[in-house]
Amino acid sequence: ARVLEIARRLSRGGALGAGHGQEEEEEEEGCRRHREPLEVFCKEDGALLCAICRESRAHRAHTVLPLPEAVRQYQEQIQARLQTLKDGRDKLLEFREAEMRRNW
C-alpha cells in the first residue's frame, strides 16, 4: 500500500514527503526506529527501509531496491494488471452487447 501511495505521488509529480496528515508526519520522520530517511525497498518484506535497517540481520540477505526503481517496477506491474482488467471488461461488454442484440 505504501509503494502504491508513493507511486501515485510520483505520477502526480509530487515529492515523497508531499503527503498530508499522518502520512506526511511518518515520511518526514523516516524510519520510526532510527529517524533516518527511507531509502530502499525490501522486496521480501514489502517494507521501506533506512540504511541502518538495511544492514540489520533481519534484512541483510534480502533483495532491496532503491526507492525510485521499486516505484517504477511496481507502477509497471500495476499498469500491466490494470490493462488486463480493462481488456477483460471490454470483452465482457462486447459479449453482453452481442447477447442483448441476439435477444432482440
mmCIF file of N, CA and C in Angstrom:
data_model
loop_
_atom_site.group_PDB
_atom_site.id
_atom_site.type_symbol
_atom_site.label_atom_id
_atom_site.label_comp_id
_atom_site.label_asym_id
_atom_site.label_seq_id
_atom_site.Cartn_x
_atom_site.Cartn_y
_atom_site.Cartn_z
ATOM 1 N N ALA A 1 0.832 -1.194 0.000
ATOM 2 C CA ALA A 1 0.000 0.000 0.000
ATOM 3 C C ALA A 1 0.872 1.252 0.000
ATOM 4 N N ARG A 2 1.972 1.194 0.765
ATOM 5 C CA ARG A 2 2.850 2.375 0.807
ATOM 6 C C ARG A 2 3.521 2.605 -0.545
ATOM 7 N N VAL A 3 3.922 1.528 -1.205
ATOM 8 C CA VAL A 3 4.546 1.675 -2.521
ATOM 9 C C VAL A 3 3.546 2.259 -3.499
ATOM 10 N N LEU A 4 2.293 1.795 -3.429
ATOM 11 C CA LEU A 4 1.264 2.327 -4.306
ATOM 12 C C LEU A 4 1.047 3.808 -4.040
ATOM 13 N N GLU A 5 1.021 4.205 -2.779
ATOM 14 C CA GLU A 5 0.856 5.618 -2.441
ATOM 15 C C GLU A 5 2.022 6.445 -2.965
ATOM 16 N N ILE A 6 3.232 5.917 -2.829
ATOM 17 C CA ILE A 6 4.409 6.622 -3.344
ATOM 18 C C ILE A 6 4.324 6.722 -4.865
ATOM 19 N N ALA A 7 3.901 5.640 -5.514
ATOM 20 C CA ALA A 7 3.760 5.655 -6.972
ATOM 21 C C ALA A 7 2.745 6.701 -7.400
ATOM 22 N N ARG A 8 1.634 6.801 -6.671
ATOM 23 C CA ARG A 8 0.633 7.823 -7.001
ATOM 24 C C ARG A 8 1.220 9.219 -6.897
ATOM 25 N N ARG A 9 1.945 9.451 -5.823
ATOM 26 C CA ARG A 9 2.532 10.779 -5.633
ATOM 27 C C ARG A 9 3.532 11.108 -6.729
ATOM 28 N N LEU A 10 4.369 10.127 -7.079
ATOM 29 C CA LEU A 10 5.352 10.362 -8.130
ATOM 30 C C LEU A 10 4.679 10.580 -9.477
ATOM 31 N N SER A 11 3.596 9.864 -9.742
ATOM 32 C CA SER A 11 2.912 10.036 -11.025
ATOM 33 C C SER A 11 2.238 11.392 -11.114
ATOM 34 N N ARG A 12 1.890 11.965 -9.940
ATOM 35 C CA ARG A 12 1.312 13.319 -9.916
ATOM 36 C C ARG A 12 2.393 14.378 -9.888
ATOM 37 N N GLY A 13 3.655 13.934 -9.871
ATOM 38 C CA GLY A 13 4.762 14.877 -9.861
ATOM 39 C C GLY A 13 5.128 15.363 -8.479
ATOM 40 N N GLY A 14 4.550 14.758 -7.451
ATOM 41 C CA GLY A 14 4.841 15.189 -6.085
ATOM 42 C C GLY A 14 6.080 14.510 -5.549
ATOM 43 N N ALA A 15 6.629 15.097 -4.531
ATOM 44 C CA ALA A 15 7.779 14.515 -3.862
ATOM 45 C C ALA A 15 7.301 13.464 -2.876
ATOM 46 N N LEU A 16 8.225 12.656 -2.397
ATOM 47 C CA LEU A 16 7.864 11.603 -1.456
ATOM 48 C C LEU A 16 7.293 12.176 -0.179
ATOM 49 N N GLY A 17 7.743 13.301 0.261
ATOM 50 C CA GLY A 17 7.262 13.899 1.500
ATOM 51 C C GLY A 17 6.119 14.864 1.292
ATOM 52 N N ALA A 18 5.416 14.778 0.171
ATOM 53 C CA ALA A 18 4.376 15.749 -0.148
ATOM 54 C C ALA A 18 2.993 15.298 0.262
ATOM 55 N N GLY A 19 2.898 14.363 1.175
ATOM 56 C CA GLY A 19 1.597 13.845 1.607
ATOM 57 C C GLY A 19 0.895 14.795 2.543
ATOM 58 N N HIS A 20 -0.205 14.328 3.115
ATOM 59 C CA HIS A 20 -0.983 15.135 4.030
ATOM 60 C C HIS A 20 -1.206 14.365 5.304
ATOM 61 N N GLY A 21 -1.412 15.103 6.402
ATOM 62 C CA GLY A 21 -1.809 14.484 7.655
ATOM 63 C C GLY A 21 -0.763 13.561 8.227
ATOM 64 N N GLN A 22 -1.225 12.431 8.746
ATOM 65 C CA GLN A 22 -0.353 11.490 9.440
ATOM 66 C C GLN A 22 0.690 10.892 8.507
ATOM 67 N N GLU A 23 0.322 10.606 7.268
ATOM 68 C CA GLU A 23 1.290 10.031 6.335
ATOM 69 C C GLU A 23 2.477 10.955 6.153
ATOM 70 N N GLU A 24 2.221 12.258 6.098
ATOM 71 C CA GLU A 24 3.301 13.215 5.924
ATOM 72 C C GLU A 24 4.231 13.171 7.132
ATOM 73 N N GLU A 25 3.682 13.085 8.325
ATOM 74 C CA GLU A 25 4.498 13.026 9.522
ATOM 75 C C GLU A 25 5.379 11.788 9.512
ATOM 76 N N GLU A 26 4.830 10.647 9.125
ATOM 77 C CA GLU A 26 5.612 9.418 9.082
ATOM 78 C C GLU A 26 6.748 9.540 8.088
ATOM 79 N N GLU A 27 6.476 10.110 6.921
ATOM 80 C CA GLU A 27 7.504 10.204 5.903
ATOM 81 C C GLU A 27 8.559 11.230 6.276
ATOM 82 N N GLU A 28 8.162 12.334 6.920
ATOM 83 C CA GLU A 28 9.144 13.310 7.349
ATOM 84 C C GLU A 28 10.057 12.711 8.410
ATOM 85 N N GLU A 29 9.510 11.883 9.280
ATOM 86 C CA GLU A 29 10.294 11.251 10.325
ATOM 87 C C GLU A 29 11.216 10.191 9.739
ATOM 88 N N GLY A 30 10.778 9.559 8.660
ATOM 89 C CA GLY A 30 11.545 8.466 8.077
ATOM 90 C C GLY A 30 11.364 7.212 8.903
ATOM 91 N N CYS A 31 12.455 6.511 9.137
ATOM 92 C CA CYS A 31 12.419 5.269 9.910
ATOM 93 C C CYS A 31 11.991 5.584 11.344
ATOM 94 N N ARG A 32 10.995 4.892 11.811
ATOM 95 C CA ARG A 32 10.500 5.139 13.163
ATOM 96 C C ARG A 32 11.535 4.782 14.222
ATOM 97 N N ARG A 33 12.326 3.773 13.938
ATOM 98 C CA ARG A 33 13.317 3.315 14.920
ATOM 99 C C ARG A 33 14.566 4.201 14.923
ATOM 100 N N HIS A 34 15.069 4.529 13.740
ATOM 101 C CA HIS A 34 16.351 5.225 13.646
ATOM 102 C C HIS A 34 16.239 6.688 13.254
ATOM 103 N N ARG A 35 15.057 7.131 12.859
ATOM 104 C CA ARG A 35 14.838 8.516 12.408
ATOM 105 C C ARG A 35 15.734 8.873 11.222
ATOM 106 N N GLU A 36 15.984 7.889 10.383
ATOM 107 C CA GLU A 36 16.776 8.075 9.165
ATOM 108 C C GLU A 36 15.825 8.090 7.981
ATOM 109 N N PRO A 37 16.220 8.705 6.862
ATOM 110 C CA PRO A 37 15.356 8.696 5.683
ATOM 111 C C PRO A 37 15.196 7.284 5.117
ATOM 112 N N LEU A 38 14.026 6.997 4.600
ATOM 113 C CA LEU A 38 13.747 5.695 3.980
ATOM 114 C C LEU A 38 14.298 5.733 2.567
ATOM 115 N N GLU A 39 15.250 4.860 2.288
ATOM 116 C CA GLU A 39 15.983 4.934 1.025
ATOM 117 C C GLU A 39 15.787 3.738 0.110
ATOM 118 N N VAL A 40 15.483 2.568 0.675
ATOM 119 C CA VAL A 40 15.376 1.360 -0.133
ATOM 120 C C VAL A 40 14.098 0.612 0.209
ATOM 121 N N PHE A 41 13.709 -0.287 -0.699
ATOM 122 C CA PHE A 41 12.515 -1.105 -0.531
ATOM 123 C C PHE A 41 12.923 -2.564 -0.460
ATOM 124 N N CYS A 42 12.530 -3.257 0.608
ATOM 125 C CA CYS A 42 12.814 -4.680 0.778
ATOM 126 C C CYS A 42 11.714 -5.468 0.076
ATOM 127 N N LYS A 43 12.075 -6.202 -0.959
ATOM 128 C CA LYS A 43 11.082 -6.957 -1.726
ATOM 129 C C LYS A 43 10.482 -8.091 -0.917
ATOM 130 N N GLU A 44 11.282 -8.765 -0.099
ATOM 131 C CA GLU A 44 10.781 -9.899 0.671
ATOM 132 C C GLU A 44 9.727 -9.470 1.691
ATOM 133 N N ASP A 45 9.980 -8.357 2.373
ATOM 134 C CA ASP A 45 9.063 -7.906 3.417
ATOM 135 C C ASP A 45 8.082 -6.839 2.939
ATOM 136 N N GLY A 46 8.307 -6.312 1.741
ATOM 137 C CA GLY A 46 7.435 -5.252 1.239
ATOM 138 C C GLY A 46 7.486 -4.020 2.124
ATOM 139 N N ALA A 47 8.690 -3.659 2.582
ATOM 140 C CA ALA A 47 8.831 -2.561 3.527
ATOM 141 C C ALA A 47 9.878 -1.566 3.042
ATOM 142 N N LEU A 48 9.662 -0.312 3.401
ATOM 143 C CA LEU A 48 10.650 0.722 3.155
ATOM 144 C C LEU A 48 11.658 0.689 4.298
ATOM 145 N N LEU A 49 12.943 0.819 3.955
ATOM 146 C CA LEU A 49 13.996 0.709 4.966
ATOM 147 C C LEU A 49 14.940 1.894 4.905
ATOM 148 N N CYS A 50 15.493 2.222 6.070
ATOM 149 C CA CYS A 50 16.587 3.188 6.119
ATOM 150 C C CYS A 50 17.896 2.419 5.941
ATOM 151 N N ALA A 51 19.002 3.132 5.864
ATOM 152 C CA ALA A 51 20.299 2.486 5.659
ATOM 153 C C ALA A 51 20.667 1.588 6.836
ATOM 154 N N ILE A 52 20.294 1.980 8.041
ATOM 155 C CA ILE A 52 20.630 1.184 9.224
ATOM 156 C C ILE A 52 19.815 -0.113 9.238
ATOM 157 N N CYS A 53 18.514 -0.008 8.972
ATOM 158 C CA CYS A 53 17.670 -1.212 8.921
ATOM 159 C C CYS A 53 18.138 -2.147 7.811
ATOM 160 N N ARG A 54 18.566 -1.592 6.703
ATOM 161 C CA ARG A 54 19.033 -2.379 5.557
ATOM 162 C C ARG A 54 20.159 -3.306 5.960
ATOM 163 N N GLU A 55 21.031 -2.857 6.846
ATOM 164 C CA GLU A 55 22.195 -3.641 7.262
ATOM 165 C C GLU A 55 21.901 -4.546 8.449
ATOM 166 N N SER A 56 20.696 -4.492 8.988
ATOM 167 C CA SER A 56 20.361 -5.339 10.133
ATOM 168 C C SER A 56 20.259 -6.802 9.691
ATOM 169 N N ARG A 57 20.312 -7.696 10.658
ATOM 170 C CA ARG A 57 20.201 -9.127 10.359
ATOM 171 C C ARG A 57 18.880 -9.455 9.682
ATOM 172 N N ALA A 58 17.851 -8.739 10.044
ATOM 173 C CA ALA A 58 16.516 -9.028 9.515
ATOM 174 C C ALA A 58 16.420 -8.826 8.008
ATOM 175 N N HIS A 59 17.227 -7.948 7.450
ATOM 176 C CA HIS A 59 17.103 -7.620 6.025
ATOM 177 C C HIS A 59 18.395 -7.809 5.226
ATOM 178 N N ARG A 60 19.485 -8.120 5.882
ATOM 179 C CA ARG A 60 20.793 -8.167 5.214
ATOM 180 C C ARG A 60 20.796 -9.088 4.000
ATOM 181 N N ALA A 61 20.143 -10.239 4.088
ATOM 182 C CA ALA A 61 20.155 -11.210 2.989
ATOM 183 C C ALA A 61 19.012 -10.992 2.000
ATOM 184 N N HIS A 62 18.175 -9.993 2.240
ATOM 185 C CA HIS A 62 17.020 -9.749 1.371
ATOM 186 C C HIS A 62 17.392 -8.926 0.145
ATOM 187 N N THR A 63 16.578 -9.053 -0.876
ATOM 188 C CA THR A 63 16.729 -8.250 -2.067
ATOM 189 C C THR A 63 16.121 -6.884 -1.805
ATOM 190 N N VAL A 64 16.922 -5.837 -2.002
ATOM 191 C CA VAL A 64 16.415 -4.482 -1.822
ATOM 192 C C VAL A 64 16.628 -3.696 -3.107
ATOM 193 N N LEU A 65 15.766 -2.732 -3.320
ATOM 194 C CA LEU A 65 15.850 -1.868 -4.493
ATOM 195 C C LEU A 65 15.872 -0.419 -4.043
ATOM 196 N N PRO A 66 16.582 0.436 -4.781
ATOM 197 C CA PRO A 66 16.462 1.867 -4.493
ATOM 198 C C PRO A 66 14.995 2.272 -4.668
ATOM 199 N N LEU A 67 14.529 3.186 -3.866
ATOM 200 C CA LEU A 67 13.123 3.544 -3.859
ATOM 201 C C LEU A 67 12.572 3.930 -5.234
ATOM 202 N N PRO A 68 13.263 4.779 -6.018
ATOM 203 C CA PRO A 68 12.707 5.122 -7.340
ATOM 204 C C PRO A 68 12.548 3.911 -8.263
ATOM 205 N N GLU A 69 13.494 2.971 -8.190
ATOM 206 C CA GLU A 69 13.406 1.769 -9.023
ATOM 207 C C GLU A 69 12.243 0.888 -8.586
ATOM 208 N N ALA A 70 12.056 0.749 -7.269
ATOM 209 C CA ALA A 70 10.932 -0.048 -6.757
ATOM 210 C C ALA A 70 9.609 0.561 -7.196
ATOM 211 N N VAL A 71 9.506 1.869 -7.105
ATOM 212 C CA VAL A 71 8.281 2.553 -7.525
ATOM 213 C C VAL A 71 8.022 2.293 -9.002
ATOM 214 N N ARG A 72 9.067 2.420 -9.819
ATOM 215 C CA ARG A 72 8.916 2.198 -11.269
ATOM 216 C C ARG A 72 8.453 0.778 -11.554
ATOM 217 N N GLN A 73 9.074 -0.210 -10.894
ATOM 218 C CA GLN A 73 8.709 -1.602 -11.130
ATOM 219 C C GLN A 73 7.262 -1.869 -10.729
ATOM 220 N N TYR A 74 6.869 -1.367 -9.583
ATOM 221 C CA TYR A 74 5.500 -1.604 -9.133
ATOM 222 C C TYR A 74 4.497 -0.846 -9.979
ATOM 223 N N GLN A 75 4.864 0.341 -10.457
ATOM 224 C CA GLN A 75 3.976 1.066 -11.364
ATOM 225 C C GLN A 75 3.756 0.254 -12.634
ATOM 226 N N GLU A 76 4.825 -0.329 -13.174
ATOM 227 C CA GLU A 76 4.704 -1.142 -14.382
ATOM 228 C C GLU A 76 3.811 -2.351 -14.133
ATOM 229 N N GLN A 77 3.984 -3.014 -12.986
ATOM 230 C CA GLN A 77 3.146 -4.172 -12.664
ATOM 231 C C GLN A 77 1.681 -3.759 -12.533
ATOM 232 N N ILE A 78 1.435 -2.666 -11.864
ATOM 233 C CA ILE A 78 0.063 -2.186 -11.676
ATOM 234 C C ILE A 78 -0.551 -1.836 -13.016
ATOM 235 N N GLN A 79 0.202 -1.150 -13.882
ATOM 236 C CA GLN A 79 -0.315 -0.778 -15.199
ATOM 237 C C GLN A 79 -0.626 -2.011 -16.038
ATOM 238 N N ALA A 80 0.245 -3.019 -15.986
ATOM 239 C CA ALA A 80 0.009 -4.246 -16.758
ATOM 240 C C ALA A 80 -1.250 -4.961 -16.263
ATOM 241 N N ARG A 81 -1.417 -5.043 -14.946
ATOM 242 C CA ARG A 81 -2.606 -5.701 -14.388
ATOM 243 C C ARG A 81 -3.861 -4.902 -14.669
ATOM 244 N N LEU A 82 -3.737 -3.592 -14.629
ATOM 245 C CA LEU A 82 -4.878 -2.738 -14.956
ATOM 246 C C LEU A 82 -5.298 -2.934 -16.410
ATOM 247 N N GLN A 83 -4.323 -3.041 -17.304
ATOM 248 C CA GLN A 83 -4.641 -3.267 -18.715
ATOM 249 C C GLN A 83 -5.338 -4.611 -18.905
ATOM 250 N N THR A 84 -4.895 -5.639 -18.191
ATOM 251 C CA THR A 84 -5.541 -6.945 -18.266
ATOM 252 C C THR A 84 -6.996 -6.845 -17.815
ATOM 253 N N LEU A 85 -7.233 -6.128 -16.730
ATOM 254 C CA LEU A 85 -8.606 -5.939 -16.248
ATOM 255 C C LEU A 85 -9.455 -5.166 -17.254
ATOM 256 N N LYS A 86 -8.869 -4.135 -17.862
ATOM 257 C CA LYS A 86 -9.606 -3.355 -18.866
ATOM 258 C C LYS A 86 -9.960 -4.220 -20.075
ATOM 259 N N ASP A 87 -9.007 -5.049 -20.503
ATOM 260 C CA ASP A 87 -9.272 -5.940 -21.636
ATOM 261 C C ASP A 87 -10.392 -6.916 -21.304
ATOM 262 N N GLY A 88 -10.364 -7.473 -20.098
ATOM 263 C CA GLY A 88 -11.422 -8.385 -19.669
ATOM 264 C C GLY A 88 -12.775 -7.693 -19.610
ATOM 265 N N ARG A 89 -12.787 -6.463 -19.103
ATOM 266 C CA ARG A 89 -14.026 -5.692 -19.049
ATOM 267 C C ARG A 89 -14.567 -5.446 -20.457
ATOM 268 N N ASP A 90 -13.689 -5.079 -21.392
ATOM 269 C CA ASP A 90 -14.107 -4.831 -22.765
ATOM 270 C C ASP A 90 -14.715 -6.080 -23.399
ATOM 271 N N LYS A 91 -14.091 -7.229 -23.147
ATOM 272 C CA LYS A 91 -14.627 -8.488 -23.682
ATOM 273 C C LYS A 91 -16.002 -8.790 -23.105
ATOM 274 N N LEU A 92 -16.163 -8.561 -21.803
ATOM 275 C CA LEU A 92 -17.467 -8.783 -21.174
ATOM 276 C C LEU A 92 -18.529 -7.847 -21.728
ATOM 277 N N LEU A 93 -18.160 -6.592 -21.948
ATOM 278 C CA LEU A 93 -19.121 -5.640 -22.508
ATOM 279 C C LEU A 93 -19.516 -6.026 -23.932
ATOM 280 N N GLU A 94 -18.546 -6.487 -24.715
ATOM 281 C CA GLU A 94 -18.852 -6.937 -26.070
ATOM 282 C C GLU A 94 -19.782 -8.152 -26.032
ATOM 283 N N PHE A 95 -19.488 -9.074 -25.150
ATOM 284 C CA PHE A 95 -20.323 -10.269 -25.010
ATOM 285 C C PHE A 95 -21.739 -9.878 -24.589
ATOM 286 N N ARG A 96 -21.852 -8.964 -23.636
ATOM 287 C CA ARG A 96 -23.165 -8.516 -23.170
ATOM 288 C C ARG A 96 -23.947 -7.845 -24.299
ATOM 289 N N GLU A 97 -23.265 -7.017 -25.058
ATOM 290 C CA GLU A 97 -23.920 -6.333 -26.174
ATOM 291 C C GLU A 97 -24.385 -7.347 -27.233
ATOM 292 N N ALA A 98 -23.555 -8.333 -27.535
ATOM 293 C CA ALA A 98 -23.929 -9.357 -28.514
ATOM 294 C C ALA A 98 -25.137 -10.160 -28.023
ATOM 295 N N GLU A 99 -25.154 -10.480 -26.740
ATOM 296 C CA GLU A 99 -26.293 -11.221 -26.170
ATOM 297 C C GLU A 99 -27.563 -10.377 -26.204
ATOM 298 N N MET A 100 -27.442 -9.106 -25.935
ATOM 299 C CA MET A 100 -28.611 -8.227 -25.975
ATOM 300 C C MET A 100 -29.174 -8.149 -27.402
ATOM 301 N N ARG A 101 -28.264 -8.032 -28.393
ATOM 302 C CA ARG A 101 -28.707 -7.995 -29.784
ATOM 303 C C ARG A 101 -29.370 -9.297 -30.179
ATOM 304 N N ARG A 102 -28.790 -10.405 -29.727
ATOM 305 C CA ARG A 102 -29.336 -11.724 -30.049
ATOM 306 C C ARG A 102 -30.737 -11.879 -29.443
ATOM 307 N N ASN A 103 -30.918 -11.399 -28.238
ATOM 308 C CA ASN A 103 -32.226 -11.492 -27.581
ATOM 309 C C ASN A 103 -33.273 -10.619 -28.253
ATOM 310 N N TRP A 104 -32.852 -9.494 -28.825
ATOM 311 C CA TRP A 104 -33.809 -8.619 -29.519
ATOM 312 C C TRP A 104 -34.229 -9.284 -30.821
#
